[in-house]
Short mmCIF file of C-alpha atoms and ligand atoms in Angstrom, two decimals:
data_model
loop_
_atom_site.label_atom_id
_atom_site.label_comp_id
_atom_site.label_asym_id
_atom_site.label_seq_id
_atom_site.Cartn_x
_atom_site.Cartn_y
_atom_site.Cartn_z
CA MET A 12 -64.12 24.89 21.03
CA SER A 13 -62.29 26.40 18.12
CA ASP A 14 -63.61 26.20 14.56
CA GLU A 15 -60.81 23.76 14.06
CA LYS A 16 -62.71 20.88 15.63
CA LYS A 17 -65.39 21.10 12.99
CA ILE A 18 -63.04 19.64 10.44
CA PRO A 19 -63.76 15.91 10.33
CA TYR A 20 -61.11 13.22 10.49
CA LYS A 21 -61.89 12.34 6.90
CA ILE A 22 -63.07 14.76 4.26
CA TYR A 23 -64.85 12.95 1.46
CA LEU A 24 -66.20 14.47 -1.69
CA GLU A 25 -69.55 13.48 -3.14
CA GLU A 26 -69.39 11.57 -6.40
CA ASN A 27 -70.69 14.60 -8.24
CA GLU A 28 -67.89 16.72 -6.78
CA MET A 29 -65.20 14.56 -8.38
CA PRO A 30 -63.20 16.29 -11.11
CA ASP A 31 -64.48 15.70 -14.64
CA SER A 32 -61.24 16.89 -16.24
CA TRP A 33 -57.55 16.37 -15.59
CA TYR A 34 -55.43 19.49 -15.23
CA ASN A 35 -52.28 19.91 -17.29
CA VAL A 36 -49.90 22.11 -15.27
CA ARG A 37 -47.67 22.58 -18.35
CA ALA A 38 -50.28 24.98 -19.70
CA ASP A 39 -49.42 27.43 -16.93
CA MET A 40 -45.64 27.00 -17.04
CA LYS A 41 -43.73 29.86 -18.65
CA ASN A 42 -40.68 27.68 -19.12
CA LYS A 43 -42.14 24.52 -20.62
CA PRO A 44 -40.51 21.19 -19.87
CA ALA A 45 -37.95 20.39 -22.56
CA PRO A 46 -39.30 18.13 -25.33
CA LEU A 47 -38.32 14.48 -25.68
CA LEU A 48 -35.60 14.06 -28.31
CA ASN A 49 -35.06 11.40 -30.93
CA PRO A 50 -31.66 9.99 -29.87
CA GLY A 51 -30.66 9.52 -33.52
CA THR A 52 -31.41 13.00 -34.86
CA LEU A 53 -31.42 14.94 -31.55
CA LYS A 54 -34.60 16.64 -32.84
CA PRO A 55 -37.83 16.81 -30.81
CA LEU A 56 -39.72 13.55 -31.08
CA THR A 57 -42.71 13.90 -33.40
CA PHE A 58 -46.17 12.41 -33.05
CA GLU A 59 -45.36 10.05 -35.93
CA GLU A 60 -42.21 8.77 -34.23
CA MET A 61 -43.92 8.42 -30.88
CA ARG A 62 -46.99 6.52 -32.03
CA GLY A 63 -44.99 3.35 -32.70
CA ILE A 64 -44.38 3.12 -28.94
CA PHE A 65 -47.42 4.74 -27.28
CA CYS A 66 -51.05 4.79 -28.33
CA ASP A 67 -52.20 7.81 -30.28
CA GLU A 68 -54.26 9.69 -27.70
CA LEU A 69 -51.49 9.30 -25.13
CA CYS A 70 -48.97 10.72 -27.63
CA ARG A 71 -51.25 13.74 -28.04
CA GLN A 72 -51.41 14.22 -24.28
CA GLU A 73 -47.65 13.76 -24.00
CA LEU A 74 -46.95 16.46 -26.56
CA ASP A 75 -49.57 18.98 -25.43
CA ASP A 76 -48.04 21.84 -23.40
CA THR A 77 -50.93 24.26 -23.86
CA THR A 78 -54.32 22.62 -23.20
CA ALA A 79 -55.07 23.21 -19.53
CA TYR A 80 -57.92 20.72 -19.11
CA PHE A 81 -58.54 17.28 -20.63
CA GLU A 82 -61.97 15.83 -20.11
CA ILE A 83 -61.89 12.48 -18.30
CA PRO A 84 -63.78 9.99 -20.51
CA GLU A 85 -67.02 8.63 -19.02
CA GLU A 86 -65.71 5.05 -18.85
CA ILE A 87 -62.65 6.11 -16.86
CA ARG A 88 -64.82 8.15 -14.50
CA LYS A 89 -66.95 5.06 -13.97
CA PHE A 90 -63.87 3.06 -13.04
CA TYR A 91 -62.62 5.86 -10.76
CA LYS A 92 -65.91 5.71 -8.86
CA MET A 93 -65.09 2.16 -7.68
CA TYR A 94 -62.32 3.53 -5.45
CA ARG A 95 -62.50 7.31 -5.61
CA PRO A 96 -62.87 9.95 -4.36
CA SER A 97 -60.03 8.98 -2.05
CA PRO A 98 -60.17 10.37 1.47
CA LEU A 99 -58.36 13.46 2.63
CA VAL A 100 -57.50 12.71 6.24
CA ARG A 101 -56.79 15.15 9.04
CA ALA A 102 -54.03 13.46 11.02
CA TYR A 103 -55.39 14.51 14.43
CA CYS A 104 -53.84 11.48 16.13
CA LEU A 105 -50.40 12.11 14.69
CA GLU A 106 -50.61 15.80 15.63
CA GLU A 107 -51.45 14.83 19.18
CA LYS A 108 -48.65 12.31 19.35
CA LEU A 109 -46.16 14.89 18.08
CA GLN A 110 -47.63 17.63 20.29
CA THR A 111 -47.36 19.99 17.36
CA PRO A 112 -49.44 23.07 16.63
CA ALA A 113 -49.16 22.15 12.93
CA LYS A 114 -52.26 20.91 11.15
CA ILE A 115 -51.45 17.82 9.17
CA TYR A 116 -53.51 16.43 6.30
CA TYR A 117 -52.82 13.53 4.00
CA LYS A 118 -54.44 12.39 0.80
CA PHE A 119 -54.65 8.61 0.96
CA GLU A 120 -54.34 6.73 -2.33
CA GLY A 121 -53.98 3.21 -0.92
CA ASN A 122 -57.71 2.44 -0.92
CA ASN A 123 -57.73 0.04 -3.86
CA THR A 124 -56.44 -3.50 -4.38
CA SER A 125 -53.31 -2.38 -6.23
CA GLY A 126 -52.59 -0.38 -3.09
CA SER A 127 -51.39 2.86 -4.65
CA HIS A 128 -52.17 5.89 -6.79
CA LYS A 129 -50.89 4.09 -9.89
CA LEU A 130 -54.36 2.84 -10.79
CA ASN A 131 -55.36 6.43 -11.68
CA SER A 132 -53.09 6.38 -14.73
CA ALA A 133 -53.27 2.63 -15.42
CA ILE A 134 -56.98 2.78 -16.23
CA ALA A 135 -56.48 5.84 -18.43
CA GLN A 136 -53.66 4.26 -20.42
CA ALA A 137 -55.45 0.91 -20.78
CA TYR A 138 -58.61 2.74 -21.87
CA TYR A 139 -56.90 4.61 -24.72
CA ALA A 140 -55.14 1.40 -25.86
CA LYS A 141 -58.47 -0.43 -25.93
CA LYS A 142 -60.16 2.44 -27.72
CA GLN A 143 -57.50 2.28 -30.42
CA GLY A 144 -58.30 -1.39 -30.94
CA LEU A 145 -54.97 -2.73 -29.66
CA LYS A 146 -54.49 -6.29 -28.40
CA GLY A 147 -52.39 -5.51 -25.39
CA VAL A 148 -49.78 -3.47 -23.60
CA THR A 149 -46.31 -4.12 -22.22
CA THR A 150 -44.72 -2.43 -19.26
CA GLU A 151 -42.13 -2.63 -16.53
CA THR A 152 -42.72 -2.64 -12.83
CA GLY A 153 -40.29 -1.94 -10.03
CA ALA A 154 -41.75 -2.58 -6.62
CA GLY A 155 -44.81 -4.07 -8.33
CA GLN A 156 -47.48 -1.45 -7.70
CA TRP A 157 -47.61 -0.25 -11.28
CA GLY A 158 -47.75 -3.78 -12.69
CA THR A 159 -50.55 -4.63 -10.29
CA ALA A 160 -52.48 -1.50 -11.17
CA LEU A 161 -52.08 -2.11 -14.89
CA SER A 162 -53.13 -5.75 -14.53
CA MET A 163 -56.33 -4.63 -12.81
CA ALA A 164 -57.08 -2.03 -15.48
CA CYS A 165 -56.36 -4.48 -18.33
CA ALA A 166 -58.49 -7.20 -16.75
CA TYR A 167 -61.37 -4.73 -16.48
CA LEU A 168 -61.11 -3.77 -20.15
CA GLY A 169 -60.12 -7.17 -21.55
CA LEU A 170 -56.61 -6.25 -22.75
CA ASP A 171 -53.52 -8.49 -22.68
CA CYS A 172 -50.92 -7.29 -20.16
CA GLN A 173 -47.20 -8.22 -20.23
CA VAL A 174 -45.13 -7.05 -17.28
CA TYR A 175 -41.32 -7.00 -16.94
CA MET A 176 -40.67 -6.94 -13.22
CA VAL A 177 -37.34 -5.80 -11.74
CA LYS A 178 -35.70 -9.05 -10.65
CA CYS A 179 -35.05 -8.18 -7.00
CA SER A 180 -38.72 -7.27 -6.55
CA TYR A 181 -39.84 -10.38 -8.44
CA GLU A 182 -37.94 -12.43 -5.88
CA GLN A 183 -38.66 -10.28 -2.81
CA LYS A 184 -42.33 -9.74 -3.56
CA PRO A 185 -43.86 -13.02 -4.71
CA PHE A 186 -47.27 -11.89 -3.49
CA ARG A 187 -47.40 -8.90 -5.82
CA ARG A 188 -46.39 -11.17 -8.66
CA GLU A 189 -49.29 -13.47 -7.82
CA VAL A 190 -51.80 -10.62 -7.62
CA MET A 191 -50.76 -9.64 -11.15
CA ARG A 192 -51.11 -13.20 -12.39
CA THR A 193 -54.49 -13.48 -10.71
CA TYR A 194 -55.57 -10.47 -12.77
CA GLY A 195 -54.30 -12.29 -15.86
CA ALA A 196 -50.96 -10.59 -16.50
CA ASN A 197 -47.89 -12.34 -17.84
CA VAL A 198 -44.96 -11.51 -15.51
CA THR A 199 -41.26 -11.88 -16.47
CA PRO A 200 -38.31 -11.08 -14.17
CA SER A 201 -36.00 -8.44 -15.66
CA PRO A 202 -33.36 -8.52 -17.00
CA SER A 203 -34.51 -11.63 -18.85
CA ASP A 204 -33.33 -13.63 -21.83
CA THR A 205 -36.63 -13.02 -23.66
CA THR A 206 -35.41 -9.76 -25.26
CA GLU A 207 -32.28 -8.73 -27.09
CA VAL A 208 -31.62 -5.86 -24.70
CA GLY A 209 -32.17 -8.11 -21.67
CA ARG A 210 -29.62 -10.62 -22.95
CA LYS A 211 -27.14 -7.80 -23.53
CA ILE A 212 -27.57 -6.38 -20.01
CA LEU A 213 -27.22 -9.86 -18.47
CA LYS A 214 -23.98 -10.38 -20.34
CA GLU A 215 -22.59 -7.02 -19.26
CA PHE A 216 -23.76 -7.22 -15.62
CA PRO A 217 -24.07 -10.88 -14.72
CA GLY A 218 -25.93 -11.37 -11.45
CA THR A 219 -27.58 -7.92 -11.58
CA THR A 220 -30.79 -7.64 -9.57
CA GLY A 221 -32.14 -5.33 -12.25
CA SER A 222 -33.38 -1.78 -12.31
CA LEU A 223 -36.39 0.08 -13.63
CA GLY A 224 -34.22 1.34 -16.47
CA CYS A 225 -33.45 -2.24 -17.63
CA ALA A 226 -37.06 -3.34 -17.34
CA ILE A 227 -38.23 -0.34 -19.39
CA SER A 228 -35.85 -1.29 -22.22
CA GLU A 229 -37.20 -4.82 -22.27
CA ALA A 230 -40.85 -3.75 -22.21
CA VAL A 231 -40.33 -1.24 -25.03
CA GLU A 232 -38.63 -3.89 -27.14
CA ALA A 233 -41.47 -6.33 -26.45
CA ALA A 234 -44.06 -3.74 -27.50
CA THR A 235 -42.38 -2.81 -30.75
CA ALA A 236 -41.68 -6.47 -31.64
CA GLN A 237 -45.34 -7.53 -31.41
CA GLU A 238 -48.17 -6.47 -33.71
CA GLY A 239 -51.03 -4.68 -31.90
CA TYR A 240 -49.06 -3.89 -28.74
CA ARG A 241 -47.95 -0.61 -27.26
CA TYR A 242 -45.80 0.28 -24.30
CA VAL A 243 -47.21 2.01 -21.24
CA LEU A 244 -45.27 3.62 -18.40
CA GLY A 245 -46.42 4.21 -14.83
CA SER A 246 -44.51 7.37 -14.00
CA VAL A 247 -42.10 10.02 -15.33
CA LEU A 248 -44.05 10.89 -18.51
CA THR A 249 -46.04 14.11 -18.71
CA GLN A 250 -49.22 12.13 -19.61
CA VAL A 251 -48.93 10.24 -16.30
CA LEU A 252 -48.69 13.48 -14.32
CA LEU A 253 -51.77 14.66 -16.19
CA HIS A 254 -53.79 11.59 -15.10
CA GLN A 255 -52.49 11.85 -11.54
CA SER A 256 -53.73 15.43 -11.30
CA VAL A 257 -56.97 13.82 -10.12
CA ILE A 258 -55.23 13.46 -6.72
CA GLY A 259 -54.51 17.17 -6.40
CA LEU A 260 -57.85 18.27 -7.85
CA GLU A 261 -59.74 16.17 -5.30
CA ALA A 262 -57.47 17.28 -2.46
CA LYS A 263 -57.97 20.92 -3.39
CA ALA A 264 -61.75 20.55 -3.76
CA ALA A 265 -61.92 18.88 -0.33
CA MET A 266 -59.78 21.58 1.30
CA ASP A 267 -61.71 24.36 -0.38
CA LYS A 268 -64.92 22.97 1.12
CA TYR A 269 -63.58 23.79 4.57
CA GLY A 270 -61.58 26.87 3.61
CA ILE A 271 -58.29 25.12 4.34
CA LYS A 272 -55.17 26.44 2.64
CA PRO A 273 -52.00 24.37 2.94
CA ASP A 274 -48.73 26.20 3.62
CA MET A 275 -46.68 23.32 2.30
CA ILE A 276 -47.32 20.28 0.17
CA ILE A 277 -45.02 17.30 0.51
CA GLY A 278 -44.71 14.17 -1.60
CA CYS A 279 -42.31 11.36 -2.24
CA ALA A 280 -40.67 11.44 -5.63
CA GLY A 281 -39.69 8.39 -7.63
CA GLY A 282 -40.42 9.36 -11.21
CA GLY A 283 -42.55 12.23 -9.93
CA SER A 284 -46.09 11.20 -10.85
CA ASN A 285 -47.85 11.28 -7.48
CA LEU A 286 -46.06 14.42 -6.40
CA GLY A 287 -46.71 16.07 -9.76
CA GLY A 288 -50.38 15.05 -9.59
CA LEU A 289 -50.83 16.18 -6.01
CA ILE A 290 -49.24 19.58 -6.48
CA SER A 291 -50.53 20.36 -9.99
CA PRO A 292 -53.60 22.50 -9.21
CA PHE A 293 -51.79 24.25 -6.35
CA MET A 294 -48.73 24.81 -8.53
CA GLY A 295 -51.05 26.23 -11.21
CA GLU A 296 -52.19 28.87 -8.72
CA LYS A 297 -48.59 29.65 -7.82
CA LEU A 298 -47.55 29.90 -11.47
CA ARG A 299 -50.48 32.22 -12.21
CA GLY A 300 -49.58 34.35 -9.19
CA GLU A 301 -52.86 33.62 -7.39
CA ALA A 302 -51.47 31.92 -4.29
CA ASP A 303 -48.22 30.78 -2.77
CA TYR A 304 -47.27 27.39 -1.40
CA ARG A 305 -44.07 25.54 -0.51
CA PHE A 306 -43.67 22.33 -2.46
CA ILE A 307 -41.26 19.71 -1.17
CA ALA A 308 -40.12 16.64 -3.12
CA VAL A 309 -38.72 13.87 -0.94
CA GLU A 310 -36.36 11.31 -2.41
CA PRO A 311 -34.25 8.51 -0.97
CA ALA A 312 -30.63 9.36 -0.13
CA SER A 313 -29.73 6.16 -2.01
CA CYS A 314 -31.23 7.39 -5.30
CA PRO A 315 -31.00 11.21 -5.12
CA SER A 316 -31.82 12.42 -8.64
CA LEU A 317 -33.06 15.93 -7.76
CA THR A 318 -30.64 16.67 -4.94
CA ARG A 319 -27.47 15.24 -6.47
CA GLY A 320 -28.25 14.63 -10.15
CA LYS A 321 -27.60 16.80 -13.20
CA TYR A 322 -30.25 18.64 -15.23
CA VAL A 323 -29.44 17.39 -18.73
CA TYR A 324 -30.78 15.23 -21.52
CA ASP A 325 -30.43 11.57 -20.69
CA PHE A 326 -31.73 8.18 -21.71
CA CYS A 327 -34.88 7.07 -19.90
CA ASP A 328 -33.72 3.45 -19.80
CA THR A 329 -30.54 1.45 -19.32
CA GLY A 330 -30.73 -0.13 -22.76
CA LYS A 331 -30.90 3.32 -24.43
CA VAL A 332 -33.84 2.35 -26.65
CA CYS A 333 -36.13 5.17 -25.42
CA PRO A 334 -36.08 8.84 -26.42
CA LEU A 335 -33.90 11.31 -24.56
CA ALA A 336 -35.57 13.34 -21.83
CA LYS A 337 -34.23 16.47 -20.17
CA MET A 338 -34.46 15.80 -16.48
CA TYR A 339 -32.57 15.69 -13.22
CA THR A 340 -30.75 12.40 -13.62
CA LEU A 341 -28.09 10.19 -12.09
CA GLY A 342 -27.37 8.63 -15.48
CA SER A 343 -29.29 5.75 -17.05
CA GLY A 344 -26.56 3.32 -15.98
CA PHE A 345 -27.05 4.19 -12.29
CA MET A 346 -27.91 1.07 -10.30
CA PRO A 347 -29.29 1.79 -6.84
CA ALA A 348 -27.87 -0.38 -4.06
CA PRO A 349 -29.79 -3.64 -3.71
CA ASN A 350 -30.30 -2.98 0.03
CA HIS A 351 -32.65 -0.16 -0.88
CA ALA A 352 -36.25 -1.21 -0.35
CA GLY A 353 -38.21 -1.35 -3.57
CA GLY A 354 -39.70 1.76 -5.14
CA LEU A 355 -38.23 5.20 -5.84
CA ARG A 356 -35.31 3.52 -7.63
CA TYR A 357 -35.56 5.39 -10.92
CA HIS A 358 -32.45 7.28 -12.09
CA GLY A 359 -34.33 10.30 -13.47
CA MET A 360 -37.26 12.58 -12.66
CA SER A 361 -40.31 13.85 -14.54
CA SER A 362 -39.34 16.61 -16.97
CA VAL A 363 -42.18 18.76 -15.58
CA LEU A 364 -40.96 18.52 -12.00
CA SER A 365 -37.36 18.90 -13.14
CA GLN A 366 -38.18 22.21 -14.84
CA LEU A 367 -40.24 23.46 -11.89
CA TYR A 368 -37.42 22.55 -9.52
CA ASP A 369 -34.83 24.20 -11.74
CA ASP A 370 -36.96 27.34 -11.87
CA GLY A 371 -37.12 27.43 -8.07
CA TYR A 372 -40.84 26.65 -7.69
CA MET A 373 -40.17 23.47 -5.73
CA GLU A 374 -37.70 22.28 -3.09
CA ALA A 375 -36.19 18.83 -2.73
CA VAL A 376 -34.74 16.91 0.19
CA SER A 377 -33.30 13.43 0.50
CA VAL A 378 -33.83 11.15 3.48
CA GLU A 379 -32.19 7.96 4.69
CA GLN A 380 -33.93 4.62 4.68
CA THR A 381 -33.92 3.79 8.40
CA SER A 382 -35.30 7.22 9.31
CA VAL A 383 -38.07 6.63 6.76
CA PHE A 384 -39.07 3.31 8.35
CA LYS A 385 -38.97 4.90 11.78
CA ALA A 386 -41.43 7.52 10.56
CA ALA A 387 -43.54 4.77 8.95
CA GLN A 388 -43.73 2.92 12.26
CA GLU A 389 -44.64 6.03 14.20
CA PHE A 390 -47.36 6.87 11.68
CA ALA A 391 -48.75 3.31 11.56
CA ARG A 392 -49.08 3.20 15.32
CA VAL A 393 -51.20 6.32 15.60
CA GLU A 394 -53.00 6.69 12.27
CA GLY A 395 -53.87 3.03 11.75
CA ILE A 396 -52.56 2.75 8.20
CA LEU A 397 -49.50 0.64 7.38
CA PRO A 398 -47.84 2.94 4.84
CA ALA A 399 -45.80 1.93 1.79
CA PRO A 400 -42.07 2.61 2.25
CA GLU A 401 -42.25 5.05 -0.69
CA SER A 402 -45.06 7.04 0.93
CA SER A 403 -43.14 7.03 4.19
CA HIS A 404 -40.54 9.34 2.68
CA ALA A 405 -43.26 11.99 2.64
CA ILE A 406 -44.36 11.05 6.17
CA LYS A 407 -40.79 11.50 7.40
CA VAL A 408 -40.55 15.05 6.08
CA ALA A 409 -44.10 15.94 7.16
CA ILE A 410 -43.17 14.87 10.71
CA ASP A 411 -39.92 16.84 10.53
CA GLU A 412 -41.82 19.95 9.42
CA ALA A 413 -44.45 19.45 12.14
CA LEU A 414 -41.70 19.20 14.74
CA LYS A 415 -40.18 22.45 13.46
CA CYS A 416 -43.59 24.05 14.08
CA LYS A 417 -43.47 22.72 17.61
CA GLU A 418 -40.20 24.57 18.16
CA THR A 419 -41.37 27.83 16.63
CA GLY A 420 -45.00 27.60 17.74
CA GLU A 421 -46.20 28.18 14.19
CA GLU A 422 -49.56 26.67 13.23
CA LYS A 423 -48.63 25.68 9.71
CA THR A 424 -50.91 23.57 7.57
CA ILE A 425 -49.15 20.61 6.02
CA LEU A 426 -50.56 18.44 3.23
CA PHE A 427 -48.74 15.31 2.18
CA GLY A 428 -49.42 12.49 -0.24
CA LEU A 429 -49.88 9.07 1.33
CA THR A 430 -49.49 7.18 -1.90
CA GLY A 431 -50.09 3.62 -0.76
CA THR A 432 -50.11 0.76 1.69
CA GLY A 433 -47.13 -1.38 2.63
CA TYR A 434 -48.68 -4.84 2.99
CA PHE A 435 -46.40 -6.25 0.30
CA ASP A 436 -43.29 -4.69 1.83
CA MET A 437 -43.07 -6.87 4.89
CA VAL A 438 -39.61 -8.20 3.97
CA ALA A 439 -38.30 -4.64 4.24
CA TYR A 440 -40.31 -3.99 7.41
CA GLY A 441 -38.87 -7.23 8.77
CA ARG A 442 -35.32 -6.05 8.13
CA PHE A 443 -36.14 -2.81 9.91
CA ASN A 444 -37.75 -4.59 12.86
CA ASP A 445 -34.73 -6.87 13.18
CA GLY A 446 -32.37 -3.87 13.16
CA GLU A 447 -30.78 -5.16 9.97
CA MET A 448 -31.66 -2.27 7.73
CA SER A 449 -28.76 -0.13 6.59
CA ASP A 450 -28.45 3.32 5.06
CA TYR A 451 -26.49 3.29 1.89
CA ILE A 452 -25.58 6.70 0.55
CA PRO A 453 -23.68 6.64 -2.73
CA THR A 454 -20.33 8.41 -2.71
CA ASP A 455 -19.47 11.04 -5.32
CA GLU A 456 -17.37 8.36 -7.06
CA ASP A 457 -20.35 5.99 -7.18
CA LEU A 458 -22.44 8.72 -8.75
CA ALA A 459 -19.68 9.67 -11.19
CA LYS A 460 -20.00 6.23 -12.82
CA GLY A 461 -23.66 6.78 -13.64
CA LEU A 462 -23.15 10.39 -14.70
CA ALA A 463 -20.36 9.34 -17.08
CA GLY A 464 -22.99 7.52 -19.18
CA ILE A 465 -24.98 10.69 -19.91
CA PRO A 466 -24.95 11.29 -23.67
CA LYS A 467 -22.63 14.04 -24.80
CA PHE A 468 -23.64 16.46 -27.53
CA PRO A 469 -23.39 20.24 -27.95
CA GLY A 470 -25.43 21.95 -25.23
CA ASN A 471 -25.64 18.81 -23.10
CA GLU A 472 -22.49 19.13 -21.00
CA ILE A 473 -22.71 18.10 -17.35
C1 PLP B 694 -44.74 4.09 -7.60
C2 PLP B 694 -44.97 4.60 -6.26
C3 PLP B 694 -44.36 5.80 -5.85
C4 PLP B 694 -43.39 6.59 -6.68
O1 PLP B 694 -43.75 6.90 -7.97
P1 PLP B 694 -44.03 8.40 -8.43
O2 PLP B 694 -44.20 8.30 -9.89
O3 PLP B 694 -42.85 9.22 -8.05
O4 PLP B 694 -45.26 8.81 -7.76
C5 PLP B 694 -44.67 6.25 -4.59
N1 PLP B 694 -45.49 5.59 -3.77
C6 PLP B 694 -46.06 4.43 -4.13
C7 PLP B 694 -46.94 3.73 -3.16
C8 PLP B 694 -45.83 3.91 -5.39
O5 PLP B 694 -46.42 2.79 -5.74
#
């Protein structure tokens, strides 16, 4: 018996081993992520300009590139304890199935009703809105996980919650919509005729099935048009990565308990929040020169912002009402093909991850949809969890890396983020099971259309 066998299938932390602070990886970055810009003046967005959209404490977190640790308020820790610490699982069964010498671990964030990691930031954002005495929050949701998470957090704290849901998901995922309504949220399909920007988008693209970018524009407009409301966002922003660092901090604490050091850390990347959160403490060590890891971002070939986008300032939303962010982007007008299943449809990427990628601290790969569902199926059959399609992008690359180890005989340790469950994605699973799923990869001409909409100003040439 090797020492190996002593590592349990699931490594749990005790409640008192849970992190009491979030870690802000920006504090250890030499090249800080570029600041958000006011699209009118092209100057960095100030606290005063930002606080009309976001609540005050979240603006402070958004703007803070130097404070390494933010204490997690007691009330948020209490909420976390309902579903955290989340398990770190040793994928013994998958390893056996693959016959790989690699050691595979995954951090599972699907253990709550919303079914994903998004609840980690939802409760934080709802908490600060409540603390500021606001009436409610508005937001967008793509596949529906963020809207569900926010609905749960708002119900817990007694805040009003208005969700603009990307139209194709609203229609494809009626069950998510009903979970949100059960938690008391008001859900509107986007683009809608309830906002000025929604009406404009509908006129320009009649019959559009929507995009996250459109829904963001509508939610921001709804927040600024109503007294006592602020906008909250489930990914992309630096504050969201900060909250999601709880994933990486727990994973690292659990691994440290058994002296496990991952060689590579893999995560799916939509707007970058789960990946950013998972890698943060490990990336901190790499940035400080204390340890080395490979970090791999996995994105869909149908929405390839890191692998085929440009690193420039761009609008965060289709309606161009939000500040400009410097990020790897496909252009705010990019509309992913409607055959693409749900999440990971955002045109841009977290400014933190964009900078780390540009500086060479992180790699990125894109994978095709059918290969992702194949990996999901293989994983579900041996590990007993039905994974979300988004999470399955990470599974796909973890399996690929484990199979490389099989060829070379290397006993690498792989950690990946299993961000959620796929129970609400059965329409997509159905298409896969029926052999009707296709792989759409945009051509360079398709991408050129989105890239053409990137704002042009001195220093922002593509
Ligand atoms: C939202 C979501 C993602 C992608 O968002 P990130 O901000 O990139 O983490 C991935 N997996 C699941 C299950 C999600 O709900």
